[in-house]
Amino acid sequence: MKSTNKKTPGGETHQTSDEQHPYLTNNQGMHISDNQNSLKSGQRGPVLLEDFVLREKIFHFDHERIPERIVHARGSAAHGYFELYESLADITKADIFQRAGEKTPLFTRISTVAGGAGSVDTPRDVRGFAVKLYTKEGNWDLVGNNMPVFFIQDAIKFPDLIHAVKMEANTGYPQAASAHDTFWDFISLMPETSHMIMWAMSDRAIPRSLRMMEGFGIHTFRLVNAKGKSTFVKFHWKPKLGLQSTVWDEAAKLQSADNDYHRRDLHEAIERGDFPEWELGMQLFDQRKADSLPYDVLDSTKLIPEEVIPIRIVGRMVLDRNPDNFFAETEQVAFCPANVVPGIDFTDDPLLQGRLFSYLDTQKSRLGTANFHQIPINAPKCPFMNFQRDGMMQTEVPKGRANYEPNSLDMAGEEAGPRECPVTGFSSFKGRAEEEEQGDRLRIRPASFADHYSQARMFFISQTENEQAHIASALVFELSKVTLAHIPPRVVANLRNTSEDLAARVAKGLGIPLPAKAPTAAPVQDFKPSPALSIQKNMKTSLQGRCVGILIADGSDASAIDKLKKDIAKAGGNCKLVAPKLNGIVLSDKSTIKADGQLAGTPSQLFDAVAVILSDNGTAMLLKEGAAVQWVMDAFGHLKAIAATKEAMPLLDKAGVVKDAGVVDVSKPFIDAAAKRFFDREVLIRNLA
Ligand code: HDE
């Protein structure tokens, strides 16, 4: 059929099918003759109820949004694989951990917690880190976060925590922010949140990129080998690019610069073949070791420092394919910590136990049907069959009469249906006699969960001075948004148990007297610092996966731009040209180029380091451009390396740039500096608490 592009008397364009363009159909496959006009009675209506094409189209549109996740609503995801480095057959019988070099497909979704699906990517928040591994024995979901501990110890407090942190019930704001009354009211009344609050107020909560964060399974899980022997395990994902965060002012400004900053960063990295990678680490230990630790391994507000139980690296996860469709995959993916395979099992962590119920329930409500597991992103990649039948959106067409078991309809044939297998099937770890505690049925927290401050203190003292100042300043910022005067003193009273120094700094920052110390339920212990908990001590100074912004204008030095671009590419980094206009920039050699971003819409927050390559004329013009001055000022304020031509110096002066190791002449080596942040600079430009 020949394509026609025809206008009707009404003015609308009809594009009809041809060799390249298939037929437009309704959902029953019927070809549609007119996608522009509804069926009317006469030329001017009314529209007929009979118009099934219109009704189907609008009906489907009306249902395009499904209920968003109550938590972790905003997320970004990618496909990839897990590759095992060495067989773990001695520790677990899980098939995924048997053969070195074997790859298992997976889908990973990383999310914020508090905001709605349409909220921004860079609020101060915990990040979800959920991995669905499609193993040969069924799906294993490792549903964790980017912090190794959690706010609460018992699942029964989760609805309270989430109600408190999400926008307030009466006003509907603030969106995606913990800096408000109800959150801090709850926190101040729940000392078990002390450790997690340290993490949430630290730079871990404002990551530079989803590719530069760690992931943690949090709870203690169990691995069980073929002989039935159990080993406790804590799971870790270690990013190949190392850890990197933003500074708070930068994170806040990113919210206006690019709401999709993290989503775009992940997508673009995968598109250009710069595949994000994490190594899977395990802390493995037995009951005796668990009993010897001065905290309870079943308490999710506690971590085990890497220095106490080293992490064994067992494999890697590579994300190498973007989803084809955001809704079908990223939105509809349904994780569940109860999705395990033989060889991986649970512990009695009361937070984990509650989660085992919650996720199945939430998926049914969100995806509308008990058949959500049939959606391609959720379906196992190994055969799955049972006698569960029917229900909304049933997409399978089971054959035969047998929809129950036992049955004797056809003992030999396919029609009899599947049967259980005590050998390959999942059987829960039975426990050893000495582990089994049979007692009264109680609603109680064990005494071993009572120490809420020792690890909070350990976290604080493990940070660099600059990171400690960020935590203190974050607390001052958040508590300054609290309008009820009785709440901040209660938070500071708790903080005194974590660190007197921190509490005093926060009280000073708030301008309130130091309140009396809150009572503790258990003595605070002095743990050694754990350097692994600091970001700044674990950053990688590599340009790999990072992006340099180069500010240019008419007259900029073509060879300097060219050389810089080559140097950046050689170091494994990327760069983007930013200019006052997008097209037709005439360089020093009269060549014309196009920028990647226009100055007003491409602030320096979007980059890891910046270069300012301007001529005298270009500088003179940009000295009168607020966006250019702000561009440089923010790069300096966000502690980034700045390279500049001599001619651009007046712009740096106007932006208040003070020469330091991070400010270099563009002709000098810049690449080493570009991969770093200059934390020492911060005292010059910011009064941190
Ligand atoms: Fe979740 N959590 N959670 N959570 N969680 C959900 O399930 C819940 C907790 C985590 O990308 C929900 O599909 C309870 C800890 C991630 O789709 C829901 C408790 C950790 C994701 C739910 C917790 C997590 C969720 C909402 C207290 C880190 C997003 C939508 C016991 C180990 C997964 C959904 C994705 C999502 C319940 C605590 C991680 C309501 C009851 C601790 C990464 O089922």
XYZ file of C-alpha atoms and ligand atoms in Angstrom:
733
model
C 0.000 0.000 0.000
C 1.267 3.439 -0.805
C 1.739 5.891 2.026
C -0.432 8.964 1.936
C -0.068 12.084 3.963
C -3.406 13.651 3.426
C -5.064 16.673 4.969
C -8.835 16.635 5.334
C -11.177 19.616 5.197
C -10.942 19.638 9.009
C -7.176 20.219 8.731
C -5.937 17.085 10.512
C -3.191 14.935 8.928
C -3.894 11.305 8.048
C -0.781 9.143 7.814
C -1.701 5.776 6.383
C 0.251 2.497 6.452
C 2.760 1.477 3.772
C 5.697 -0.964 3.395
C 7.589 0.704 6.240
C 4.684 1.504 8.482
C 2.548 -1.397 9.668
C -1.177 -1.191 10.259
C -2.419 0.615 13.323
C -4.832 -1.728 15.099
C -6.944 -1.838 18.190
C -5.982 -4.257 20.966
C -7.835 -7.044 19.202
C -5.725 -6.681 16.057
C -8.428 -4.991 14.012
C -7.080 -2.387 11.598
C -8.062 1.163 12.431
C -9.265 3.300 9.564
C -9.224 6.715 11.229
C -7.151 7.664 14.277
C -8.098 11.358 14.129
C -11.854 11.544 14.556
C -14.361 10.000 16.898
C -17.543 8.503 15.565
C -20.258 11.136 15.540
C -23.849 11.346 14.699
C -23.678 13.793 11.809
C -20.867 16.282 11.273
C -21.184 18.076 14.590
C -22.022 15.290 16.985
C -22.952 14.053 19.494
C -20.272 11.346 19.757
C -21.679 7.849 19.684
C -21.342 5.407 22.589
C -20.873 2.829 19.892
C -17.350 4.141 19.105
C -15.435 1.166 20.478
C -12.172 2.442 18.974
C -12.405 5.681 20.931
C -13.575 3.912 24.078
C -10.755 1.382 24.019
C -8.113 4.066 23.422
C -9.333 6.368 26.184
C -10.006 3.510 28.590
C -6.446 2.281 28.209
C -5.085 5.799 28.636
C -7.139 6.269 31.810
C -5.355 3.290 33.302
C -1.834 4.142 32.189
C -0.669 4.895 35.698
C -0.666 2.217 38.330
C -0.343 2.945 42.048
C 3.221 3.929 42.702
C 5.301 2.190 45.326
C 4.519 3.516 48.790
C 8.275 3.657 49.332
C 11.026 3.639 46.691
C 8.582 5.084 44.149
C 11.254 6.843 42.131
C 13.736 4.456 40.625
C 15.996 3.758 37.692
C 16.971 0.340 36.478
C 19.068 -1.668 34.093
C 19.644 -5.200 32.878
C 22.930 -6.969 33.345
C 24.570 -10.076 34.600
C 26.296 -11.533 37.628
C 29.552 -13.395 37.064
C 30.919 -15.721 39.729
C 34.680 -15.578 40.384
C 35.056 -18.794 42.403
C 32.885 -21.711 43.391
C 31.261 -21.366 46.810
C 30.021 -24.958 46.824
C 31.527 -25.528 50.260
C 29.341 -22.754 51.710
C 26.118 -22.851 49.739
C 24.313 -25.226 47.451
C 22.705 -22.314 45.559
C 23.260 -23.071 41.884
C 24.259 -19.485 41.127
C 27.341 -19.914 43.355
C 28.615 -23.256 42.038
C 30.657 -22.672 38.877
C 33.364 -20.016 38.528
C 32.946 -17.898 35.418
C 29.236 -18.625 35.038
C 26.985 -15.668 34.274
C 23.446 -15.186 35.583
C 21.129 -12.556 34.059
C 19.778 -9.900 36.410
C 17.773 -6.681 36.641
C 18.758 -3.968 39.117
C 16.590 -1.083 40.291
C 18.036 1.752 42.355
C 15.628 4.166 43.980
C 15.070 6.972 46.433
C 12.802 6.155 49.367
C 10.706 9.117 50.448
C 9.675 10.894 47.231
C 6.923 10.042 44.774
C 7.581 8.594 41.333
C 7.874 12.048 39.781
C 10.172 13.498 42.420
C 13.782 14.529 41.912
C 16.837 12.295 41.882
C 19.076 14.115 44.351
C 17.307 14.707 47.673
C 19.026 13.744 50.908
C 17.726 10.185 51.156
C 18.580 6.527 51.459
C 18.833 4.756 48.101
C 17.209 1.377 47.472
C 19.454 -1.136 45.767
C 17.385 -4.071 44.543
C 18.767 -6.863 42.378
C 16.682 -9.609 40.792
C 18.866 -12.533 39.760
C 17.216 -14.910 37.308
C 19.005 -18.071 38.452
C 18.483 -21.541 37.008
C 16.678 -22.498 40.214
C 14.322 -19.549 40.249
C 14.557 -15.845 41.028
C 16.690 -14.646 43.907
C 15.977 -11.038 44.891
C 18.578 -9.252 46.974
C 16.559 -6.191 48.011
C 18.896 -3.859 49.852
C 19.877 -0.251 50.333
C 22.984 1.886 49.845
C 23.498 1.982 53.610
C 24.251 -1.153 55.649
C 21.898 -0.422 58.547
C 18.280 0.644 58.910
C 16.252 3.101 60.991
C 14.271 0.563 62.983
C 14.690 -2.887 64.475
C 11.206 -4.316 64.130
C 8.968 -4.360 61.050
C 6.004 -3.262 63.137
C 7.486 0.271 63.200
C 7.893 0.546 59.412
C 4.512 2.137 58.609
C 5.175 4.715 61.362
C 8.636 5.520 60.040
C 7.400 5.926 56.482
C 4.342 7.966 57.446
C 6.643 10.256 59.404
C 9.145 10.792 56.599
C 6.771 11.164 53.665
C 4.968 14.445 53.051
C 2.884 15.482 56.013
C -0.659 14.147 56.221
C -2.459 17.493 56.357
C -0.446 19.578 53.894
C 0.909 17.085 51.356
C 4.434 18.522 51.611
C 7.409 18.440 51.697
C 8.034 16.092 48.825
C 11.149 13.886 48.999
C 12.633 15.552 52.055
C 13.235 14.455 55.614
C 13.693 18.045 56.821
C 10.302 18.483 58.465
C 8.468 18.166 61.777
C 6.976 14.694 61.613
C 10.179 12.933 60.573
C 12.269 14.504 63.314
C 9.487 14.056 65.863
C 9.537 10.312 65.197
C 13.353 10.157 65.134
C 13.646 12.045 68.405
C 11.307 9.560 70.077
C 13.030 6.474 68.669
C 16.658 6.250 69.817
C 17.138 3.035 67.830
C 17.336 5.303 64.744
C 20.565 6.894 66.034
C 22.970 4.891 63.932
C 20.981 5.210 60.715
C 20.576 8.940 61.295
C 24.366 9.267 61.165
C 24.323 7.587 57.755
C 21.335 9.561 56.505
C 22.913 12.873 57.512
C 26.250 11.875 56.007
C 27.325 12.311 52.401
C 26.175 8.734 51.720
C 22.688 10.196 51.353
C 23.711 12.551 48.535
C 25.547 10.311 46.059
C 27.172 11.769 42.948
C 25.996 8.863 40.837
C 24.137 5.600 41.298
C 27.289 4.064 39.840
C 29.373 5.366 42.734
C 27.455 3.928 45.688
C 27.775 0.751 47.667
C 24.850 -1.620 48.095
C 24.086 -3.752 51.151
C 21.713 -6.599 51.918
C 21.607 -5.192 55.484
C 20.138 -8.177 57.312
C 22.186 -11.191 58.249
C 21.153 -13.965 55.883
C 22.162 -17.617 55.843
C 23.939 -19.690 53.234
C 23.351 -23.434 53.485
C 25.548 -26.059 51.788
C 24.625 -29.484 50.440
C 25.335 -31.062 53.814
C 22.884 -28.713 55.499
C 25.582 -26.639 57.214
C 24.648 -22.997 57.653
C 26.944 -19.970 57.450
C 25.778 -16.451 58.258
C 26.298 -13.889 55.514
C 26.078 -10.140 55.023
C 25.981 -9.089 51.372
C 27.872 -6.084 49.967
C 28.027 -4.534 46.499
C 31.284 -2.605 45.949
C 31.257 -0.121 43.039
C 34.163 -0.354 40.625
C 34.251 3.436 40.332
C 34.710 3.828 44.089
C 32.537 5.985 46.311
C 31.678 9.562 45.483
C 29.149 12.003 46.824
C 28.108 15.539 46.084
C 28.253 18.389 48.580
C 24.874 19.455 49.922
C 24.695 22.787 48.092
C 25.439 20.934 44.861
C 22.792 18.258 45.529
C 20.225 20.979 46.232
C 21.142 22.877 43.059
C 21.037 19.675 41.021
C 17.358 19.525 41.893
C 16.798 22.512 39.653
C 19.536 21.762 37.117
C 18.326 18.270 36.257
C 15.556 16.392 38.045
C 16.691 13.236 36.287
C 20.369 13.602 37.074
C 20.947 10.069 38.354
C 18.601 8.403 35.920
C 20.221 10.175 32.974
C 23.737 9.449 34.289
C 23.005 5.714 34.531
C 21.277 5.575 31.162
C 23.973 7.547 29.332
C 26.813 5.529 30.865
C 25.234 2.296 29.638
C 24.456 3.768 26.208
C 28.090 4.761 25.673
C 29.317 1.325 26.754
C 30.724 2.529 30.058
C 29.017 -0.312 31.936
C 28.563 0.236 35.675
C 30.044 -2.557 37.691
C 29.918 -3.712 41.306
C 31.679 -6.591 42.980
C 29.660 -8.847 45.263
C 31.242 -9.229 48.666
C 30.271 -11.492 51.521
C 31.031 -11.300 55.201
C 30.831 -14.941 56.244
C 30.711 -16.074 59.867
C 29.374 -18.776 62.105
C 27.256 -18.839 65.225
C 30.284 -18.783 67.511
C 31.623 -15.631 65.862
C 28.151 -14.078 65.998
C 27.945 -14.816 69.719
C 31.329 -13.180 70.304
C 30.365 -9.827 68.759
C 29.356 -6.978 71.091
C 26.105 -6.451 69.162
C 23.384 -8.732 67.902
C 23.724 -9.803 64.262
C 19.931 -10.079 64.061
C 19.612 -6.343 64.756
C 19.431 -4.393 61.483
C 20.552 -1.174 63.146
C 24.017 -2.743 63.472
C 26.729 -3.506 60.955
C 29.814 -5.653 61.235
C 32.872 -3.566 60.380
C 34.933 -4.893 57.492
C 37.904 -4.659 59.788
C 36.239 -7.188 62.131
C 34.996 -9.644 59.499
C 36.705 -9.056 56.155
C 34.699 -9.033 52.978
C 35.273 -11.898 50.595
C 34.782 -10.799 46.981
C 33.022 -13.575 45.090
C 31.813 -12.123 41.803
C 30.738 -9.062 39.898
C 27.574 -7.455 38.589
C 27.735 -5.607 35.283
C 24.823 -3.479 34.066
C 25.060 -3.526 30.293
C 21.593 -2.914 28.894
C 19.055 -0.176 29.431
C 15.408 -1.163 29.740
C 13.509 -0.983 26.471
C 10.448 0.360 28.200
C 10.412 2.215 31.500
C 6.930 1.179 32.531
C 7.040 -2.478 31.492
C 10.327 -3.087 33.228
C 11.408 -0.453 35.767
C 7.905 0.297 37.017
C 6.443 -3.187 36.910
C 9.402 -5.011 38.374
C 8.321 -6.557 41.660
C 11.027 -7.399 44.162
C 10.541 -9.570 47.195
C 13.094 -10.554 49.849
C 11.212 -13.851 50.173
C 12.368 -14.763 46.650
C 15.266 -17.042 47.548
C 16.620 -20.272 46.127
C 17.780 -23.457 47.863
C 21.060 -22.656 49.640
C 20.046 -19.109 50.625
C 17.907 -18.705 53.718
C 16.683 -16.194 56.281
C 17.503 -15.443 59.881
C 15.201 -14.351 62.680
C 15.971 -10.636 62.196
C 12.534 -9.193 63.065
C 12.846 -6.551 60.356
C 13.515 -9.176 57.713
C 10.706 -11.371 58.994
C 8.217 -8.514 58.489
C 9.542 -7.837 55.013
C 8.927 -11.436 54.015
C 5.215 -10.727 54.297
C 5.073 -7.165 53.024
C 6.424 -7.391 49.506
C 4.089 -10.053 48.139
C 1.172 -8.142 49.554
C 2.343 -4.825 48.130
C 2.869 -6.272 44.642
C -0.664 -7.613 44.575
C -2.030 -4.225 45.451
C 0.257 -2.307 43.113
C 0.140 -4.541 40.064
C -3.494 -5.377 40.624
C -3.334 -9.127 40.311
C -1.897 -12.232 41.882
C -0.471 -12.981 38.445
C 2.138 -10.206 38.514
C 4.839 -12.890 38.395
C 3.881 -13.577 34.784
C 4.912 -10.091 33.633
C 8.099 -10.653 31.605
C 10.373 -8.629 33.925
C 9.191 -10.658 36.919
C 8.929 -14.091 35.355
C 11.700 -16.539 36.164
C 13.860 -17.537 33.224
C 13.664 -21.194 34.298
C 10.494 -23.293 33.915
C 7.826 -22.603 36.530
C 4.571 -24.471 37.009
C 2.119 -25.229 39.774
C -1.611 -25.550 40.354
C -2.316 -21.903 41.056
C -4.913 -20.915 38.496
C -7.000 -18.120 37.060
C -7.145 -14.651 38.609
C -6.998 -11.259 36.934
C -4.724 -10.943 33.906
C -4.017 -14.642 33.684
C -1.736 -14.893 30.661
C -1.037 -18.588 30.781
C -3.221 -21.234 29.213
C -2.720 -24.380 31.269
C -3.779 -27.580 29.577
C -5.651 -30.538 30.973
C -7.937 -31.280 33.886
C -5.411 -31.486 36.702
C -5.537 -28.301 38.730
C -5.037 -29.989 42.069
C -2.527 -32.315 43.629
C -2.384 -35.173 44.464
C -4.225 -36.400 41.413
C -4.381 -39.652 39.484
C -5.638 -38.393 36.177
C -2.725 -39.504 34.064
C 0.182 -40.583 36.161
C 2.606 -40.722 33.262
C 1.620 -37.770 31.168
C 2.078 -34.045 31.137
C -1.560 -33.620 32.054
C -1.039 -34.824 35.614
C 0.945 -31.675 36.279
C 4.072 -31.005 38.342
C 5.106 -32.768 41.550
C 7.129 -31.689 44.570
C 10.756 -32.792 44.952
C 12.260 -33.174 48.436
C 15.772 -33.306 46.946
C 15.956 -30.185 44.746
C 13.145 -28.295 46.455
C 13.652 -25.518 48.978
C 13.584 -26.697 52.563
C 13.959 -24.156 55.326
C 17.051 -24.337 57.494
C 16.010 -26.307 60.534
C 18.403 -24.790 63.018
C 20.666 -26.608 65.404
C 19.498 -27.752 68.792
C 21.558 -25.103 70.604
C 20.104 -22.348 68.456
C 16.537 -23.274 69.088
C 15.012 -21.137 71.720
C 11.583 -22.166 72.771
C 10.096 -19.595 75.046
C 6.959 -17.700 75.836
C 5.308 -15.778 73.060
C 6.252 -12.178 73.735
C 6.063 -8.759 72.183
C 9.473 -7.635 73.300
C 12.827 -6.328 72.081
C 15.687 -8.531 73.222
C 18.158 -6.926 75.631
C 20.856 -7.535 73.002
C 19.120 -4.912 70.806
C 19.242 -2.184 73.474
C 22.505 -0.439 72.623
C 21.480 2.303 70.201
C 24.510 4.567 70.293
C 27.820 2.660 70.188
C 27.749 2.077 66.446
C 26.427 5.582 65.760
C 29.510 6.850 67.577
C 31.722 4.412 65.674
C 30.352 5.745 62.398
C 30.934 9.365 63.408
C 34.529 8.842 64.525
C 35.301 6.880 61.357
C 34.691 9.968 59.187
C 37.216 12.580 58.084
C 36.966 15.972 59.794
C 35.301 17.374 56.699
C 32.762 14.547 56.628
C 32.001 15.078 60.302
C 31.372 18.741 59.560
C 28.979 17.702 56.779
C 27.030 15.526 59.237
C 26.829 18.335 61.782
C 25.746 20.822 59.096
C 23.159 18.434 57.697
C 21.640 18.047 61.162
C 21.570 21.831 61.593
C 19.964 22.249 58.169
C 17.303 19.608 58.773
C 16.471 20.649 62.330
C 16.289 24.287 61.281
C 13.325 23.303 59.099
C 11.519 21.845 62.103
C 8.876 24.289 63.305
C 7.993 22.656 66.628
C 10.468 24.009 69.176
C 10.380 20.979 71.465
C 11.738 18.571 68.839
C 15.328 19.746 68.092
C 16.421 19.694 71.767
C 15.166 16.105 72.010
C 17.267 15.149 68.974
C 20.327 16.889 70.439
C 19.753 15.180 73.802
C 20.004 11.831 71.985
C 22.996 12.996 69.948
C 24.933 13.600 73.165
C 25.096 9.832 73.569
C 26.558 9.460 70.100
C 29.081 12.301 70.354
C 29.298 15.223 72.747
C 31.248 17.120 70.109
C 28.575 16.582 67.475
C 25.752 17.475 69.866
C 27.488 20.702 70.902
C 28.065 21.729 67.282
C 24.451 21.063 66.341
C 23.122 22.962 69.374
C 25.391 25.890 68.487
C 24.305 25.780 64.844
C 20.673 25.869 65.938
C 21.360 28.582 68.510
C 19.835 26.552 71.358
C 21.273 25.656 74.780
C 22.683 22.153 75.115
C 19.890 19.997 76.558
C 20.463 17.334 79.234
C 21.697 14.027 77.899
C 18.977 11.496 77.075
C 18.990 8.338 79.201
C 20.289 5.186 77.504
C 18.917 1.670 77.718
C 22.411 0.115 77.641
C 25.905 1.453 78.313
C 27.594 3.041 75.286
C 30.626 1.033 74.194
C 33.773 2.453 72.630
C 34.372 0.748 69.319
C 37.422 1.390 67.165
C 36.874 3.569 64.100
C 36.246 1.680 60.845
C 37.975 3.537 57.984
C 35.856 1.580 55.468
C 32.841 3.644 56.566
C 34.252 6.920 55.207
C 33.635 7.955 51.622
C 36.554 10.352 51.412
C 38.968 7.666 52.587
C 37.715 5.352 49.861
C 37.342 7.590 46.815
C 39.114 6.594 43.620
C 40.999 9.407 41.936
C 40.189 8.331 38.429
C 38.375 10.158 35.655
C 36.757 6.882 34.639
C 33.021 7.367 34.448
C 33.276 11.081 35.265
C 32.482 14.130 33.172
C 34.297 17.470 32.688
C 32.353 20.577 31.615
C 34.252 22.904 29.276
C 32.967 26.480 29.080
C 33.676 28.068 25.712
C 32.451 30.995 23.622
C 33.248 32.625 20.262
C 37.017 33.018 19.951
C 37.979 30.158 22.304
C 41.285 28.450 21.544
C 40.501 25.521 19.226
C 43.727 23.628 19.890
C 43.377 23.955 23.690
C 39.849 22.519 23.475
C 41.015 19.725 21.239
C 43.944 18.794 23.472
C 41.835 18.823 26.609
C 39.183 16.621 25.016
C 41.837 14.105 23.992
C 43.458 14.095 27.444
C 40.098 13.505 29.106
C 39.210 10.671 26.745
C 42.645 9.095 27.310
C 42.000 9.119 31.059
C 38.685 7.327 30.509
C 36.526 10.393 31.209
C 33.899 12.275 29.227
C 33.410 15.933 28.539
C 30.686 18.275 27.430
C 31.061 21.693 25.819
C 28.982 24.452 27.361
C 28.534 27.792 25.606
C 26.261 30.847 25.703
C 24.710 29.624 22.451
C 24.288 26.046 21.288
C 25.170 26.388 17.608
C 27.613 28.271 15.405
C 30.402 28.936 17.900
C 33.373 30.312 15.945
C 36.696 29.251 17.485
C 40.149 30.892 17.255
C 40.966 28.998 14.051
C 37.676 30.126 12.494
C 36.231 26.623 12.684
C 32.606 26.434 13.801
C 31.391 23.983 16.399
C 28.249 23.066 18.297
C 28.106 22.940 22.089
C 26.528 20.083 24.058
C 24.663 22.392 26.380
C 23.573 26.009 26.526
C 25.009 27.884 29.488
C 21.725 28.812 31.169
C 20.523 25.216 31.181
C 23.825 23.499 31.859
C 25.167 24.663 35.211
C 28.470 23.344 36.526
C 26.708 21.113 39.097
C 26.307 18.632 36.268
C 30.068 18.044 36.047
C 32.833 16.524 38.142
C 35.367 19.172 37.122
C 35.339 22.191 34.813
C 37.587 23.988 32.348
C 37.101 27.562 31.225
C 38.613 28.114 27.792
C 37.863 31.676 26.798
C 39.496 34.429 24.733
C 39.750 38.026 25.984
C 36.583 38.923 24.105
C 34.775 35.834 25.306
C 35.740 36.645 28.885
C 34.615 40.262 28.527
C 31.243 39.091 27.273
C 30.781 36.470 30.008
C 31.780 38.875 32.779
C 28.378 40.432 32.124
C 26.600 37.068 32.200
C 25.420 36.046 35.649
C 25.069 32.408 34.610
C 28.774 32.266 33.654
C 29.932 33.836 36.923
C 27.665 31.441 38.844
C 28.989 28.528 36.759
C 32.524 29.147 37.945
C 31.502 30.142 41.481
C 29.564 26.908 41.953
C 32.364 24.747 40.556
C 34.679 26.337 43.109
C 32.108 26.075 45.889
C 31.440 22.454 45.095
C 35.139 21.778 45.588
C 35.839 20.839 41.965
C 38.999 21.232 39.931
C 38.998 24.258 37.619
C 41.322 24.671 34.645
C 41.325 28.034 32.899
C 43.095 29.954 30.160
C 44.980 33.088 31.234
C 42.403 35.159 29.371
C 39.606 33.637 31.491
C 41.182 34.704 34.814
C 39.019 37.830 35.249
C 35.955 35.561 35.220
C 37.517 33.357 37.907
C 38.349 36.476 39.945
C 34.805 37.778 39.661
C 33.527 34.366 40.807
C 35.692 34.609 43.929
C 37.987 31.735 42.953
C 41.050 31.528 45.177
C 44.098 29.743 43.768
C 44.698 26.308 45.287
C 45.852 22.884 44.141
C 42.548 22.441 42.322
C 42.820 25.614 40.235
C 45.239 25.172 37.354
C 46.253 26.802 34.098
C 44.721 24.868 31.240
C 48.133 24.279 29.690
C 49.271 22.453 32.847
C 48.300 18.841 33.669
C 44.676 18.946 34.735
C 43.616 15.338 34.515
C 44.868 14.298 37.962
C 43.150 17.238 39.610
C 39.939 16.698 37.618
C 39.364 13.352 39.277
C 39.461 14.814 42.791
C 37.441 17.038 45.066
C 39.272 19.662 47.113
C 37.753 19.258 50.539
C 40.380 21.479 52.192
C 38.940 24.393 50.244
C 35.628 24.170 52.027
C 36.676 26.101 55.142
C 37.261 29.169 52.937
C 33.793 29.288 51.524
C 31.378 27.690 53.948
C 30.804 27.954 57.678
C 30.191 24.326 58.462
C 28.792 23.398 61.826
Fe 11.296 -2.251 51.760
N 9.476 -2.171 50.864
N 10.394 -2.533 53.544
N 13.057 -2.118 52.735
N 12.188 -1.886 50.043
C 9.259 -1.934 49.564
O 7.805 -3.112 48.178
C 9.126 -2.914 53.718
C 13.276 -2.242 54.064
C 13.529 -1.873 49.821
O 13.032 -1.152 43.488
C 7.832 -2.129 49.176
O 7.658 -3.228 45.907
C 8.881 -3.206 55.095
C 14.656 -2.431 54.359
C 13.798 -1.580 48.432
O 11.004 -1.928 43.568
C 7.171 -2.618 50.478
C 10.047 -2.940 55.753
C 15.267 -2.407 53.137
C 12.546 -1.421 47.845
C 8.328 -2.587 51.435
C 10.988 -2.536 54.774
C 14.260 -2.206 52.140
C 11.573 -1.623 48.869
C 7.174 -0.938 48.527
C 10.290 -3.030 57.238
C 16.747 -2.531 52.851
C 12.249 -1.045 46.411
C 7.093 -1.250 47.052
C 10.482 -4.352 57.697
C 17.272 -3.838 53.191
C 12.318 -2.198 45.484
C 7.537 -2.616 46.935
C 12.095 -1.727 44.067
C 10.195 -1.600 48.664
C 8.199 -2.973 52.707
C 12.297 -2.156 55.105
C 14.593 -2.116 50.749
C 5.999 -1.793 50.970
C 7.583 -3.663 55.691
C 15.293 -2.653 55.723
C 15.161 -1.452 47.767
O 6.690 -3.916 50.342
